[in-house]
Amino acid sequence: MDLQFLERILDGREKPTNLSFTLLKSITQNFSDDREIGHGGFATVYKGVLPNGNVAVKRIRNSHSINEALFYREVDSLLNVEHKNVVRFLGFCASTEQTAIQIKGSKQHIYAEVRERLLCFEYISNGSLQKYITDELRGLEWNTRYKIIRGICEGLHHLHKEKQIYHMDLKPDNILLDNDMVPKITDFGLSRLDEKSKTMSEERHGSLGYCAPEYLHQGKMSFKSDMYSLGVIIIELVTGQKAIPNNNNNVLRRWRHRWKKTGNETPFVYQQVAKCLEIGLLCKEIDPSKRPYIWHLIHVIREVEGANEKISNAYEHTFGHISPYLEDDMLGIEPLQLHFPFELNNQMSCEIQLTNDTNSYIAFNIENTSPLSYHTQPQKGIMPPQSKCNVDITMQLQGKAPGYMHRANELIVWSTKVNDCIAVEDITMGMFINDAVRVVDEVNLDVVFDDNEPQESSDKSNEVSSLRILNCKASSILLVSSANDL
């Protein structure tokens, strides 16, 4: 009967209510490791399987430290929240039982109270926003990122304006994405259930990058604290980084480079990027009184969208402090994710192509930032206008598989415009520092080892095959090969 009732709640035919511990234990296979889908400092989340769909069961750890009054207050808040950008609450369990524990070496028993506090939500299959955070050059297209930003703002507006609830732990891990990439906010208010969390406890350390200064240092909680967290998320969605960008123009350059390749360049997207950066920076003001409320942001977003049809020419507008560049002046790099066909004790190699579609000379240097050994051929060079060059990247012999088969930011391609009289030997890392006159591009390369057929390790060394000869499209290109950093 309990199972059928939960099915009706999931279908929307019944309202969320209290659920039995026996039911939640059954649908998660006794909270088995195979059903675990999330783990944090506060709770463990399990997948619950029903005949008509799946649910997420959050089992709160350290239930004895939970303040009962706070628990029921937060449950009451969850019961009253219903919005497309907030994870749907299905029910709760507050089970308390007495269990007899035999005293060792005695026939006597002591009686202990076993408390279980659980929450049940709709199951969101696409995971959290965290795994989709990338820089401007890869990952989600801008339109998808903008819809996510807008959805987060609308969900937070519902919590703040309609329900008077502040989140206090807003971060990409607490924003889930459904199959249509619609964002859904989760875990609002739950971090406050533990009485220990009134001070800066260990459980909150995972959120430090998103935590408002007044909350971090003084424990002050308010709507404006959530706005700081929102600002970090917006900047991260636009740039891939939590930090405030040093140069907003450079952010737009990188987006323009991507839009040129995909044909998605329109005047409106420039305005969207600029406005998102602007509101992200405003939300990150140290002084809470200078941060906007969420209803102000919703108003700004609607104004921007209302102006879409009025924009007729991208080059007649300056969006904030950002002016669109007329020329895509970045060095093209393909691919941004390198795939090595991994085999133990064999040399592995793959190739990237650098493309200079500009009318300028561009110097580049490829830096290895990994503890693994990569050899690049060439490591640095000067590319004339309208030229291409293939760069061979070789992985040195491995006695064992690397710790991680998918490795982010293994290599960096640095590039900058130079005059035509510079020589390759003049290229130094000092050239790749942004200043008032020089624009430097830094592009990270990820590495994936494709281990389709695991290989046995062999004591016999394989002879290292010679490096492939470069296939350079421009005969006048100047190159140098080196396995060492400059």
Coordinates of C-alpha atoms in Angstrom, one line a residue:
M1 CA 0.0 0.0 0.0
D2 CA 2.9 2.4 0.9
L3 CA 4.5 1.7 -2.4
Q4 CA 1.4 2.4 -4.4
F5 CA 0.9 5.7 -2.5
L6 CA 4.4 6.8 -3.3
E7 CA 3.8 6.0 -7.0
R8 CA 0.8 8.3 -6.9
I9 CA 2.8 11.0 -5.3
L10 CA 5.4 10.6 -8.1
D11 CA 2.7 10.8 -10.7
G12 CA 1.3 14.0 -9.1
R13 CA -1.9 12.4 -8.0
E14 CA -1.2 12.8 -4.3
K15 CA 0.5 15.4 -2.2
P16 CA 3.9 14.8 -0.5
T17 CA 3.6 13.3 3.0
N18 CA 5.4 11.1 5.5
L19 CA 6.8 7.8 4.3
S20 CA 7.7 4.7 6.2
F21 CA 11.3 3.7 6.8
T22 CA 10.5 0.2 5.7
L23 CA 9.3 1.5 2.3
L24 CA 12.4 3.7 1.7
K25 CA 14.7 0.8 2.8
S26 CA 12.9 -1.5 0.3
I27 CA 13.1 0.7 -2.8
T28 CA 16.8 1.3 -2.2
Q29 CA 17.7 -2.4 -1.7
N30 CA 18.5 -1.7 2.0
F31 CA 20.5 1.4 1.1
S32 CA 23.0 -0.7 -0.9
D33 CA 26.2 0.7 -2.2
D34 CA 25.0 -0.1 -5.8
R35 CA 22.1 2.3 -5.3
E36 CA 24.3 5.2 -3.9
I37 CA 24.2 8.2 -6.3
G38 CA 25.6 10.9 -4.1
H39 CA 27.6 11.5 -1.0
G40 CA 28.2 14.7 0.9
G41 CA 29.1 15.9 4.4
F42 CA 25.4 16.0 5.4
A43 CA 23.7 13.0 3.8
T44 CA 24.0 10.1 1.4
V45 CA 21.7 9.9 -1.6
Y46 CA 20.3 6.6 -2.9
K47 CA 18.3 5.8 -6.0
G48 CA 14.9 4.3 -5.2
V49 CA 13.2 2.3 -7.9
L50 CA 9.4 2.3 -8.3
P51 CA 7.3 0.5 -10.9
N52 CA 6.5 3.9 -12.5
G53 CA 9.9 5.6 -12.2
N54 CA 12.7 6.4 -9.9
V55 CA 13.1 8.7 -6.9
A56 CA 16.1 10.0 -4.9
V57 CA 16.2 9.1 -1.2
K58 CA 18.4 11.3 1.0
R59 CA 19.5 9.6 4.2
I60 CA 20.7 12.1 6.7
R61 CA 23.8 11.0 8.6
N62 CA 24.4 11.9 12.3
S63 CA 20.6 12.0 12.9
H64 CA 21.2 12.4 16.6
S65 CA 22.7 15.9 16.0
I66 CA 19.7 17.0 14.0
N67 CA 17.6 19.7 15.7
E68 CA 14.0 18.2 15.6
A69 CA 12.3 21.6 15.4
L70 CA 14.6 22.7 12.5
F71 CA 14.0 19.4 10.7
Y72 CA 10.2 19.8 10.8
R73 CA 10.5 23.4 9.9
E74 CA 12.5 22.6 6.8
V75 CA 10.2 19.8 5.9
D76 CA 7.3 22.3 6.1
S77 CA 9.2 24.6 3.8
L78 CA 9.8 21.7 1.3
L79 CA 6.1 20.8 1.4
N80 CA 5.2 24.3 0.3
V81 CA 7.7 24.7 -2.6
E82 CA 6.6 23.9 -6.1
H83 CA 8.5 25.3 -9.1
K84 CA 9.9 24.0 -12.4
N85 CA 13.4 25.0 -11.3
V86 CA 13.3 23.5 -7.9
V87 CA 13.6 19.7 -7.3
R88 CA 10.2 18.3 -6.4
F89 CA 9.8 17.1 -2.9
L90 CA 7.9 13.8 -2.5
G91 CA 8.0 13.0 1.2
F92 CA 9.9 12.5 4.4
C93 CA 10.6 9.9 7.1
A94 CA 11.1 10.6 10.8
S95 CA 11.6 7.2 12.3
T96 CA 12.6 6.6 16.0
E97 CA 12.9 3.1 17.4
Q98 CA 14.3 1.5 20.6
T99 CA 16.7 -1.3 20.1
A100 CA 18.1 -3.7 22.7
I101 CA 21.9 -4.2 22.8
Q102 CA 23.3 -7.0 25.0
I103 CA 26.1 -6.0 27.3
K104 CA 29.2 -8.0 26.5
G105 CA 29.7 -10.8 29.1
S106 CA 26.3 -10.3 30.6
K107 CA 22.7 -11.3 30.1
Q108 CA 21.6 -7.7 30.6
H109 CA 20.8 -5.3 27.8
I110 CA 20.9 -1.6 27.3
Y111 CA 18.3 0.2 25.2
A112 CA 19.4 2.7 22.6
E113 CA 17.4 5.0 20.5
V114 CA 17.8 4.6 16.7
R115 CA 16.8 7.7 14.8
E116 CA 16.4 7.8 11.0
R117 CA 15.7 11.1 9.1
L118 CA 15.2 10.8 5.4
L119 CA 13.9 13.0 2.6
C120 CA 12.5 11.8 -0.8
F121 CA 12.7 13.8 -4.0
E122 CA 12.1 13.3 -7.7
Y123 CA 15.1 11.6 -9.4
I124 CA 17.0 13.8 -11.8
S125 CA 19.0 11.6 -14.2
N126 CA 21.4 14.1 -15.8
G127 CA 23.5 14.8 -12.7
S128 CA 24.6 18.0 -11.3
L129 CA 25.7 21.2 -13.0
Q130 CA 29.2 20.7 -11.7
K131 CA 30.1 18.1 -14.3
Y132 CA 29.1 20.5 -17.1
I133 CA 31.3 23.5 -16.0
T134 CA 33.9 24.2 -18.7
D135 CA 35.6 27.2 -20.2
E136 CA 34.2 29.2 -23.2
L137 CA 35.8 27.1 -25.9
R138 CA 34.3 23.7 -25.1
G139 CA 31.3 22.1 -23.5
L140 CA 27.8 23.5 -23.4
E141 CA 26.8 26.0 -26.1
W142 CA 26.0 29.5 -25.0
N143 CA 22.3 29.2 -25.5
T144 CA 22.2 26.3 -23.1
R145 CA 24.3 28.0 -20.5
Y146 CA 22.1 31.1 -20.7
K147 CA 18.9 29.0 -20.2
I148 CA 20.6 27.4 -17.1
I149 CA 21.5 30.8 -15.7
R150 CA 17.9 32.0 -16.3
G151 CA 16.4 28.9 -14.8
I152 CA 18.6 29.2 -11.6
C153 CA 17.5 32.8 -11.2
E154 CA 13.9 31.9 -11.6
G155 CA 14.1 29.0 -9.1
L156 CA 15.9 31.3 -6.6
H157 CA 13.3 34.0 -7.2
H158 CA 10.6 31.5 -6.2
L159 CA 12.5 30.6 -3.0
H160 CA 13.3 34.2 -2.0
K161 CA 10.3 36.2 -3.2
E162 CA 7.4 33.7 -3.0
K163 CA 8.5 31.4 -0.1
Q164 CA 10.9 33.6 1.9
I165 CA 13.5 30.8 1.9
Y166 CA 17.2 31.3 1.6
H167 CA 19.4 28.5 0.4
M168 CA 22.8 29.1 2.1
D169 CA 24.5 26.3 0.2
L170 CA 24.0 27.3 -3.5
K171 CA 26.7 25.7 -5.7
P172 CA 26.8 23.7 -8.9
D173 CA 26.6 20.4 -6.9
N174 CA 23.2 21.5 -5.6
I175 CA 21.8 22.3 -9.0
L176 CA 20.6 19.3 -10.9
L177 CA 19.9 19.1 -14.7
D178 CA 17.1 17.1 -16.2
N179 CA 17.1 15.5 -19.7
D180 CA 16.2 18.8 -21.3
M181 CA 19.0 20.6 -19.3
V182 CA 16.5 22.4 -17.2
P183 CA 18.2 23.4 -13.9
K184 CA 16.6 22.3 -10.6
I185 CA 17.8 23.7 -7.3
T186 CA 18.1 21.2 -4.4
D187 CA 19.3 21.0 -0.8
F188 CA 18.1 24.5 0.2
G189 CA 18.0 25.0 3.9
L190 CA 19.2 21.4 4.7
S191 CA 22.7 22.5 5.7
R192 CA 21.2 24.3 8.7
L193 CA 19.6 21.2 10.2
D194 CA 22.8 20.2 12.0
E195 CA 23.2 22.3 15.2
K196 CA 26.9 22.2 14.7
S197 CA 26.6 24.1 11.4
K198 CA 25.8 27.4 13.2
T199 CA 29.6 27.9 13.2
M200 CA 32.1 27.3 10.4
S201 CA 32.1 23.5 10.6
E202 CA 34.0 21.0 8.5
E203 CA 30.9 20.0 6.5
R204 CA 30.8 23.5 4.9
H205 CA 34.3 23.4 3.6
G206 CA 33.3 22.0 0.2
S207 CA 31.3 25.2 -0.4
L208 CA 34.0 27.7 0.4
G209 CA 34.4 28.9 -3.1
Y210 CA 30.7 29.9 -3.2
C211 CA 30.3 31.1 0.4
A212 CA 29.6 34.8 1.0
P213 CA 32.3 36.5 3.1
E214 CA 29.8 37.5 5.8
Y215 CA 28.6 34.0 6.2
L216 CA 32.0 32.5 6.1
H217 CA 33.5 34.8 8.7
Q218 CA 30.6 35.9 10.8
G219 CA 27.9 33.3 10.2
K220 CA 25.4 35.9 8.9
M221 CA 22.7 34.4 6.7
S222 CA 20.5 36.4 4.4
F223 CA 19.1 36.5 0.8
K224 CA 22.2 38.6 -0.1
S225 CA 24.4 35.6 0.9
D226 CA 22.6 33.5 -1.7
M227 CA 23.2 36.3 -4.2
Y228 CA 27.0 36.1 -3.7
S229 CA 26.8 32.3 -4.4
L230 CA 24.7 33.0 -7.5
G231 CA 27.3 35.5 -8.8
V232 CA 30.1 32.9 -8.5
I233 CA 27.9 30.3 -10.4
I234 CA 27.1 32.8 -13.2
I235 CA 30.7 33.8 -13.7
E236 CA 31.7 30.1 -13.7
L237 CA 29.0 29.3 -16.3
V238 CA 30.2 32.1 -18.6
T239 CA 34.0 31.5 -18.2
G240 CA 34.6 28.1 -16.6
Q241 CA 36.3 29.8 -13.6
K242 CA 35.1 31.0 -10.2
A243 CA 37.5 33.9 -10.2
I244 CA 36.5 37.3 -11.6
P245 CA 38.0 37.6 -15.1
N246 CA 40.9 40.0 -15.5
N247 CA 39.6 41.2 -18.8
N248 CA 35.9 41.0 -19.9
N249 CA 37.0 41.7 -23.5
N250 CA 39.0 38.5 -23.5
V251 CA 36.0 36.5 -22.4
L252 CA 34.1 37.8 -25.3
R253 CA 37.0 37.1 -27.7
R254 CA 36.9 33.5 -26.7
W255 CA 33.2 33.2 -27.2
R256 CA 33.5 35.0 -30.5
H257 CA 36.1 32.4 -31.6
R258 CA 33.7 29.6 -30.8
W259 CA 30.7 31.3 -32.4
K260 CA 32.7 31.9 -35.6
K261 CA 33.4 28.1 -35.9
T262 CA 29.8 27.1 -35.2
G263 CA 28.0 29.9 -37.0
N264 CA 26.1 30.9 -33.8
E265 CA 27.3 34.5 -33.8
T266 CA 24.4 37.0 -33.4
P267 CA 24.3 40.5 -31.9
F268 CA 22.1 39.3 -29.1
V269 CA 24.5 36.7 -27.7
Y270 CA 27.1 39.4 -27.2
Q271 CA 24.7 41.4 -25.1
Q272 CA 23.8 38.2 -23.1
V273 CA 27.4 37.4 -22.2
A274 CA 28.2 41.0 -21.2
K275 CA 25.1 41.3 -19.1
C276 CA 25.7 38.0 -17.4
L277 CA 29.2 39.0 -16.5
E278 CA 27.9 42.4 -15.3
I279 CA 25.3 40.8 -12.9
G280 CA 27.8 38.1 -11.8
L281 CA 30.3 40.8 -10.7
L282 CA 27.6 42.8 -9.0
C283 CA 26.4 39.8 -7.1
K284 CA 30.0 39.2 -5.9
E285 CA 30.3 42.6 -4.2
I286 CA 32.0 42.1 -0.8
D287 CA 29.5 44.5 0.8
P288 CA 26.1 42.7 0.9
S289 CA 24.2 46.0 0.6
K290 CA 25.7 46.5 -2.9
R291 CA 24.4 43.2 -4.1
P292 CA 21.1 43.1 -6.0
Y293 CA 18.0 41.1 -4.8
I294 CA 17.0 38.3 -7.1
W295 CA 13.9 40.2 -8.2
H296 CA 16.1 42.9 -9.5
L297 CA 18.1 40.4 -11.6
I298 CA 14.9 38.9 -13.0
H299 CA 13.9 42.4 -14.1
V300 CA 17.3 42.9 -15.8
I301 CA 17.1 39.5 -17.6
R302 CA 13.6 40.3 -18.9
E303 CA 14.8 43.7 -20.1
V304 CA 17.7 42.1 -22.0
E305 CA 15.4 39.6 -23.6
G306 CA 12.9 42.3 -24.5
A307 CA 15.6 44.2 -26.3
N308 CA 16.5 41.3 -28.5
E309 CA 14.4 42.3 -31.4
K310 CA 15.6 45.9 -31.2
I311 CA 19.2 45.0 -31.9
S312 CA 19.9 45.1 -35.6
N313 CA 23.6 45.5 -35.9
A314 CA 26.2 44.1 -33.5
Y315 CA 28.8 46.7 -34.3
E316 CA 26.5 49.6 -33.4
H317 CA 26.5 48.6 -29.8
T318 CA 28.8 48.4 -26.8
F319 CA 27.5 46.0 -24.3
G320 CA 28.6 47.2 -20.8
H321 CA 32.4 47.6 -21.2
I322 CA 32.6 45.0 -24.0
S323 CA 32.8 45.9 -27.7
P324 CA 32.6 43.0 -30.2
Y325 CA 35.9 42.4 -32.1
L326 CA 35.7 42.7 -35.9
E327 CA 38.3 39.9 -36.4
D328 CA 38.5 36.5 -34.8
D329 CA 42.1 36.9 -33.8
M330 CA 42.7 33.7 -31.8
L331 CA 44.8 30.7 -32.8
G332 CA 42.5 27.8 -33.7
I333 CA 43.3 24.5 -31.9
E334 CA 41.6 21.2 -32.7
P335 CA 40.9 19.0 -30.9
L336 CA 40.8 20.4 -27.3
Q337 CA 40.5 16.9 -25.9
L338 CA 43.3 14.5 -26.8
H339 CA 42.5 10.8 -27.1
F340 CA 45.4 8.4 -26.6
P341 CA 44.8 4.7 -27.6
F342 CA 46.3 3.4 -24.3
E343 CA 48.5 0.4 -24.3
L344 CA 50.9 -0.5 -21.4
N345 CA 54.6 -0.2 -22.3
N346 CA 53.9 1.2 -25.7
Q347 CA 54.4 4.7 -27.0
M348 CA 51.1 6.5 -27.6
S349 CA 50.7 9.4 -30.0
C350 CA 48.0 11.8 -31.2
E351 CA 47.9 15.1 -33.1
I352 CA 46.5 18.6 -32.8
Q353 CA 46.1 21.1 -35.5
L354 CA 46.9 24.8 -35.0
T355 CA 45.2 27.2 -37.4
N356 CA 46.2 30.9 -37.9
D357 CA 43.3 32.4 -39.8
T358 CA 44.4 35.9 -38.9
N359 CA 46.4 38.4 -40.9
S360 CA 49.1 38.5 -38.2
Y361 CA 52.1 36.4 -37.1
I362 CA 51.3 34.3 -34.0
A363 CA 53.9 32.8 -31.6
F364 CA 52.9 29.7 -29.6
N365 CA 54.3 27.6 -26.9
I366 CA 52.9 24.3 -25.6
E367 CA 53.5 23.8 -21.9
N368 CA 53.2 20.4 -20.0
T369 CA 51.5 21.0 -16.7
S370 CA 51.1 17.3 -15.9
P371 CA 53.2 14.9 -13.8
L372 CA 53.0 12.6 -16.8
S373 CA 55.6 12.9 -19.5
Y374 CA 54.4 14.3 -22.9
H375 CA 56.7 15.2 -25.8
T376 CA 55.5 17.8 -28.3
Q377 CA 56.8 18.2 -31.8
P378 CA 57.1 21.1 -32.1
Q379 CA 56.9 22.6 -28.7
K380 CA 57.0 26.2 -29.9
G381 CA 56.9 28.1 -33.1
I382 CA 55.9 31.1 -35.1
M383 CA 52.9 30.8 -37.5
P384 CA 52.6 33.1 -40.5
P385 CA 49.2 34.5 -41.4
Q386 CA 46.7 32.1 -42.9
S387 CA 48.7 29.0 -42.0
K388 CA 48.2 25.6 -40.4
C389 CA 50.4 23.3 -38.5
N390 CA 50.0 19.7 -37.1
V391 CA 51.7 19.1 -33.8
D392 CA 52.5 15.6 -32.7
I393 CA 52.1 14.9 -29.0
T394 CA 53.6 11.6 -27.8
M395 CA 53.1 9.9 -24.5
Q396 CA 56.3 8.3 -23.1
L397 CA 56.4 4.6 -22.1
Q398 CA 54.3 3.7 -19.1
G399 CA 54.9 0.8 -16.8
K400 CA 51.4 1.0 -15.4
A401 CA 48.1 2.8 -16.2
P402 CA 47.8 6.4 -15.0
G403 CA 45.7 7.0 -11.9
Y404 CA 43.0 8.8 -13.9
M405 CA 42.0 7.9 -17.4
H406 CA 40.3 11.2 -18.0
R407 CA 42.7 14.1 -17.1
A408 CA 41.8 17.8 -17.3
N409 CA 44.3 20.6 -18.1
E410 CA 47.2 18.4 -18.9
L411 CA 48.8 20.8 -21.4
I412 CA 48.5 24.5 -22.1
V413 CA 48.8 26.1 -25.5
W414 CA 50.0 29.7 -25.1
S415 CA 49.8 32.1 -28.0
T416 CA 50.1 35.8 -28.8
K417 CA 50.6 38.0 -31.8
V418 CA 54.1 39.0 -32.7
N419 CA 55.9 41.0 -35.5
D420 CA 57.3 39.2 -38.5
C421 CA 61.0 39.7 -37.6
I422 CA 61.0 37.7 -34.4
A423 CA 62.9 34.4 -34.4
V424 CA 61.9 31.1 -32.8
E425 CA 64.8 31.2 -30.4
D426 CA 63.5 34.5 -29.1
I427 CA 60.3 32.9 -27.8
T428 CA 60.3 32.8 -24.0
M429 CA 57.5 32.3 -21.4
G430 CA 57.9 36.0 -20.6
M431 CA 56.2 36.7 -23.9
F432 CA 53.0 35.1 -22.7
I433 CA 52.1 37.5 -20.0
N434 CA 49.1 39.8 -20.5
D435 CA 49.8 43.5 -20.4
A436 CA 48.4 46.8 -21.7
V437 CA 49.6 46.1 -25.2
R438 CA 49.8 42.3 -25.5
V439 CA 46.8 39.9 -25.6
V440 CA 47.8 36.4 -24.6
D441 CA 45.6 33.4 -25.1
E442 CA 45.8 30.4 -22.7
V443 CA 44.0 27.3 -23.9
N444 CA 43.9 24.1 -21.8
L445 CA 44.0 20.6 -23.4
D446 CA 42.4 17.6 -21.7
V447 CA 43.6 14.0 -22.2
V448 CA 41.6 10.8 -22.3
F449 CA 43.2 7.4 -22.4
D450 CA 41.0 5.0 -24.4
D451 CA 41.6 1.7 -22.8
N452 CA 39.3 -0.5 -25.0
E453 CA 41.4 -3.6 -24.7
P454 CA 43.4 -3.9 -21.4
Q455 CA 47.0 -5.0 -22.1
E456 CA 49.2 -7.2 -19.9
S457 CA 52.3 -5.6 -18.7
S458 CA 55.5 -7.2 -20.2
D459 CA 59.1 -7.2 -18.9
K460 CA 60.3 -7.0 -22.5
S461 CA 60.8 -3.4 -23.5
N462 CA 59.4 -2.3 -26.8
E463 CA 61.5 -0.2 -29.0
V464 CA 60.4 3.5 -29.0
S465 CA 59.2 4.3 -32.4
S466 CA 60.5 7.4 -34.1
L467 CA 58.4 10.6 -34.0
R468 CA 56.3 11.2 -36.9
I469 CA 57.4 13.9 -39.3
L470 CA 55.3 17.1 -39.0
N471 CA 52.9 17.8 -41.8
C472 CA 53.0 21.6 -41.9
K473 CA 50.7 23.3 -44.3
A474 CA 52.9 26.5 -44.5
S475 CA 56.4 25.9 -45.8
S476 CA 57.7 29.2 -44.2
I477 CA 56.7 28.3 -40.7
L478 CA 59.4 28.4 -38.0
L479 CA 59.4 25.6 -35.5
V480 CA 61.4 24.1 -32.6
S481 CA 61.0 20.7 -30.9
S482 CA 61.7 20.2 -27.2
A483 CA 60.5 18.0 -24.4
N484 CA 61.5 20.6 -21.8
D485 CA 59.6 23.6 -20.7
L486 CA 61.0 27.0 -21.6

